[in-house]
mmCIF file of C-alpha atoms in Angstrom:
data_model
loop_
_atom_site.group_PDB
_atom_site.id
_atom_site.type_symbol
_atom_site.label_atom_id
_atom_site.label_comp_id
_atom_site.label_asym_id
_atom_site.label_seq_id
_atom_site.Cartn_x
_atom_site.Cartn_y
_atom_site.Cartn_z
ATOM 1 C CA UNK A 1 10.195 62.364 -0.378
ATOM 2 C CA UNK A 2 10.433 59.131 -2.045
ATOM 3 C CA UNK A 3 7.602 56.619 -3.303
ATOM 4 C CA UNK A 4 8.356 53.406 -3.731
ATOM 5 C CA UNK A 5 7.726 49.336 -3.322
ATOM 6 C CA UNK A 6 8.453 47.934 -0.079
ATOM 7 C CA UNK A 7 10.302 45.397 -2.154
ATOM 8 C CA UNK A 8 12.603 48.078 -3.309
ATOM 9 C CA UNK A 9 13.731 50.182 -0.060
ATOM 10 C CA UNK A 10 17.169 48.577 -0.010
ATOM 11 C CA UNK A 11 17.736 50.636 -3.090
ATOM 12 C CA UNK A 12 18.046 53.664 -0.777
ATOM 13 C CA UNK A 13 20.563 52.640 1.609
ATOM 14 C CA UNK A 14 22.897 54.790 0.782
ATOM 15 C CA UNK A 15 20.720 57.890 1.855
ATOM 16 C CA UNK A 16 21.279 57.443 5.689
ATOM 17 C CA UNK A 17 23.597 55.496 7.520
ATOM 18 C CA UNK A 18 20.439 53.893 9.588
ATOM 19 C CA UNK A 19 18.465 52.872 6.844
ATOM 20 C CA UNK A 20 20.521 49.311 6.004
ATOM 21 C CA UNK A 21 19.605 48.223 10.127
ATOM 22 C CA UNK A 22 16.498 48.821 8.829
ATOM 23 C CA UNK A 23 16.201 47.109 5.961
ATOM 24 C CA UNK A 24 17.589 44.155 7.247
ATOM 25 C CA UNK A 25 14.781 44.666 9.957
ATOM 26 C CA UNK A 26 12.093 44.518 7.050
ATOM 27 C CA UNK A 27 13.363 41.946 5.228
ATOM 28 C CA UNK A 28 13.405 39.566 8.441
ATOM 29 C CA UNK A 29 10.383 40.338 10.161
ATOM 30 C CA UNK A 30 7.036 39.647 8.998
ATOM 31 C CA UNK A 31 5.687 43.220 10.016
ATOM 32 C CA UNK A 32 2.079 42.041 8.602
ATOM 33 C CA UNK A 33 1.865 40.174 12.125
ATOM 34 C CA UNK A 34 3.043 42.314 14.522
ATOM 35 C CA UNK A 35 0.265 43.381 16.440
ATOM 36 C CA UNK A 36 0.024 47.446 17.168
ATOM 37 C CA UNK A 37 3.218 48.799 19.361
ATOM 38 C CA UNK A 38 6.331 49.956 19.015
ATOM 39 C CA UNK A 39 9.055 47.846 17.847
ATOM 40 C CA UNK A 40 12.966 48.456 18.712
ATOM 41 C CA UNK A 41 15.257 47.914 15.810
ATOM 42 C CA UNK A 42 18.336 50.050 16.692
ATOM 43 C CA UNK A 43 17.890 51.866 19.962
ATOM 44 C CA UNK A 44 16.856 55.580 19.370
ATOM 45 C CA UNK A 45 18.431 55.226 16.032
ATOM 46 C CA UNK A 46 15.263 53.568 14.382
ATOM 47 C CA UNK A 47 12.153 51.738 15.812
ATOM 48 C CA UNK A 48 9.023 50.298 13.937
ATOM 49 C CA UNK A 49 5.058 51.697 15.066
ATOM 50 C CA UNK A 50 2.417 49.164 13.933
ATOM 51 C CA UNK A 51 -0.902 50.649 14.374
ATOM 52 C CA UNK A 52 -4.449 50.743 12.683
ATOM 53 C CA UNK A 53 -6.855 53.309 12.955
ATOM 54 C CA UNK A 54 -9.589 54.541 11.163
ATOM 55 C CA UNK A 55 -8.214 57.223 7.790
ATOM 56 C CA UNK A 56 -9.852 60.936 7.948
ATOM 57 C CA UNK A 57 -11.379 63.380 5.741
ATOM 58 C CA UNK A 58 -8.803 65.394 4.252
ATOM 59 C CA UNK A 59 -9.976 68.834 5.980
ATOM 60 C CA UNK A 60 -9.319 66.704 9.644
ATOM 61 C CA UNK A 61 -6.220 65.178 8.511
ATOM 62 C CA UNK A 62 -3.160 67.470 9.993
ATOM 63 C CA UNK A 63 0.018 68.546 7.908
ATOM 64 C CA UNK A 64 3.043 67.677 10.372
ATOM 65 C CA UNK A 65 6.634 67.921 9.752
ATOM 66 C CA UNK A 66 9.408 66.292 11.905
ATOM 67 C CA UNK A 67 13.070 67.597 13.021
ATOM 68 C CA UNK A 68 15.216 64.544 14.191
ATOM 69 C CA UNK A 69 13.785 61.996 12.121
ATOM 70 C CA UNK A 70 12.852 60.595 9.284
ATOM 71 C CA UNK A 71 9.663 58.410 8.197
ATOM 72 C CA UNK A 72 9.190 55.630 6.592
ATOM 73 C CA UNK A 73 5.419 55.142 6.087
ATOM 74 C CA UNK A 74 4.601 51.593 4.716
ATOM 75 C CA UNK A 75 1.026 50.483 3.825
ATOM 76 C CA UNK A 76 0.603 46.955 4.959
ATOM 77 C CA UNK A 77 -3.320 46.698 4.601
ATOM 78 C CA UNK A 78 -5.516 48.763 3.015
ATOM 79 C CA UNK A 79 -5.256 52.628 1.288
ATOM 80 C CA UNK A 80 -4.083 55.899 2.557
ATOM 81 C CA UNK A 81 -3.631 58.998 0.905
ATOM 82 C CA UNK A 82 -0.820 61.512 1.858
ATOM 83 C CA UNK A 83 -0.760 65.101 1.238
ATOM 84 C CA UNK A 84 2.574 66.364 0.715
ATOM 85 C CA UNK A 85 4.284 70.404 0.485
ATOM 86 C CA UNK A 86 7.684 71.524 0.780
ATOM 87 C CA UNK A 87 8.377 72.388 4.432
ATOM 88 C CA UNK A 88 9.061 75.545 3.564
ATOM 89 C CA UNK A 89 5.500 76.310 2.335
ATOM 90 C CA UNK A 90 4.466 75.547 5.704
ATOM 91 C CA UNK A 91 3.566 79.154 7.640
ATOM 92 C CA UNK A 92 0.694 78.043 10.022
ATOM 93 C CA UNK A 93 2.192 76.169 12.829
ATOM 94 C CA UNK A 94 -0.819 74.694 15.272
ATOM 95 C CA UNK A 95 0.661 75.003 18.687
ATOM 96 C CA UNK A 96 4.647 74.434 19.094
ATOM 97 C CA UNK A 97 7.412 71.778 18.512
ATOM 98 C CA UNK A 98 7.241 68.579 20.670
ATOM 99 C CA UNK A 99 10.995 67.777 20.677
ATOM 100 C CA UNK A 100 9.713 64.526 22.621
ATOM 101 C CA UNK A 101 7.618 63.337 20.066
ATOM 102 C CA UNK A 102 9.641 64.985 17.602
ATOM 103 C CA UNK A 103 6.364 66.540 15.759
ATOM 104 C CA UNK A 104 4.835 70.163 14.559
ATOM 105 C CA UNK A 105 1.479 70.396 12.880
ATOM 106 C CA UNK A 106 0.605 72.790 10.798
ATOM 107 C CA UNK A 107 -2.712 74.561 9.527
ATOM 108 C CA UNK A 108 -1.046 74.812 5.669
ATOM 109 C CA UNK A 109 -2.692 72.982 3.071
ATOM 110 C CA UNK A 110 -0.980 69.904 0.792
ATOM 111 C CA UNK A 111 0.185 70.756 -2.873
ATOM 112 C CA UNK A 112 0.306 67.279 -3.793
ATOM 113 C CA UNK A 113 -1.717 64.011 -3.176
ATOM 114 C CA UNK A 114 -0.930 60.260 -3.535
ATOM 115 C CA UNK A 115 -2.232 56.930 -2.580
ATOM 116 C CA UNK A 116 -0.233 53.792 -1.164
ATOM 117 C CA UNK A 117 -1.656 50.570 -0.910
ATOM 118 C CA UNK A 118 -0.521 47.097 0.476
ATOM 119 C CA UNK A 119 3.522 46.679 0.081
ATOM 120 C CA UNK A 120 4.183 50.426 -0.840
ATOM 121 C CA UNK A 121 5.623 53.407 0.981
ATOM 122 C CA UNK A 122 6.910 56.244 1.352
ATOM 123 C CA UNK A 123 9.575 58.014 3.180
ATOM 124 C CA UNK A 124 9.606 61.862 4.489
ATOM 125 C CA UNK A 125 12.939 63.584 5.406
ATOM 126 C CA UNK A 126 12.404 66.711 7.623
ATOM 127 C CA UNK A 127 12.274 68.776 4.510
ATOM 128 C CA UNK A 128 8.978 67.546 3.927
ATOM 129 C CA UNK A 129 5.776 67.953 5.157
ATOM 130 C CA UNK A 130 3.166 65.566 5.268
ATOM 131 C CA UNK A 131 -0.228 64.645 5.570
ATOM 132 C CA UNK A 132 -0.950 61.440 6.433
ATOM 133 C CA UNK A 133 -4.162 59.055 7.389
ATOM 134 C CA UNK A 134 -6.728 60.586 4.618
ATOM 135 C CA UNK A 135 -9.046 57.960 3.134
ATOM 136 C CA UNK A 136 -12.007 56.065 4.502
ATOM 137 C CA UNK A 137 -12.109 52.538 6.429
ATOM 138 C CA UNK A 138 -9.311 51.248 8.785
ATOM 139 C CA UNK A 139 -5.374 51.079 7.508
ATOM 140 C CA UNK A 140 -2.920 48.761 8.751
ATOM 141 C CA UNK A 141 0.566 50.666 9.078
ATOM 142 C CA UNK A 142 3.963 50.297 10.100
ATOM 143 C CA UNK A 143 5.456 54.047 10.320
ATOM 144 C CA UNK A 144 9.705 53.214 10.765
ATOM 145 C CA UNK A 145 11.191 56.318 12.401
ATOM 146 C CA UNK A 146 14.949 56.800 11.665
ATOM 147 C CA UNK A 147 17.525 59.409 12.864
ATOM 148 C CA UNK A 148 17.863 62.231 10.444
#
């Protein structure tokens, strides 16, 4: 997991060999007015979700882990917390794998917490799980999925 400035995810290029498409997708495109969809940046390599919705209670937020593909979660309006665990830790599955949707949810618990706000985020490889959408109010989001 990494958790950074949006300003700053060209520093971590060199982790996948997709993540510089997408970077110079970001840097181009003014995501803040996209309106809520799904955005192609480099065929099933890497697309961009816009969405808002209203954040959770932590108890109805779901831990989910991914297979194929990495996240990038960016924060462009307003505050969500993520739980985070080591995918490892993660011994409850709720239902099975959607290899379409490229998703697992599980019943286990976060170990750790954190916040983003406007023009931070964060980016989950499939060795981690997450929690996302926990807070209160609406969030404005842009979740970049990328080909592990």
């Amino acid at each position: 997991m990494v958790i950074d400035s949006l300003k700053n995810l060209k520093n971590y290029v060199a982790l996948n060999p997709h993540f510089e498409k997408v970077v110079q997708y970001v840097s181009s495109t003014d995501i803040t007015s996209l309106e809520p969809g799904k955005y192609p940046i480099d065929g099933e390599n890497s697309w961009a979700n816009i969405m808002k919705a209203e954040l959770k209670k932590e108890e109805d937020a779901r831990m989910e882990v991914h297979n194929a593909y990495i996240d990038i979660q960016i924060c462009i309006k307003g505050k969500e917390t993520f739980g985070w665990v080591k995918r490892e830790a993660c011994r409850k599955p709720v239902g099975e794998y959607d290899p379409e949707k490229d998703i697992l949810f599980f019943e286990d618990k976060a170990t750790i917490f954190f916040s983003l706000t406007d023009g931070e985020c964060a980016i989950f490889f499939p060795e981690d799980g997450h929690q996302p959408m926990i807070g209160e109010g609406e969030i404005h989001k842009c979740v970049i999925k990328i080909k592990a």
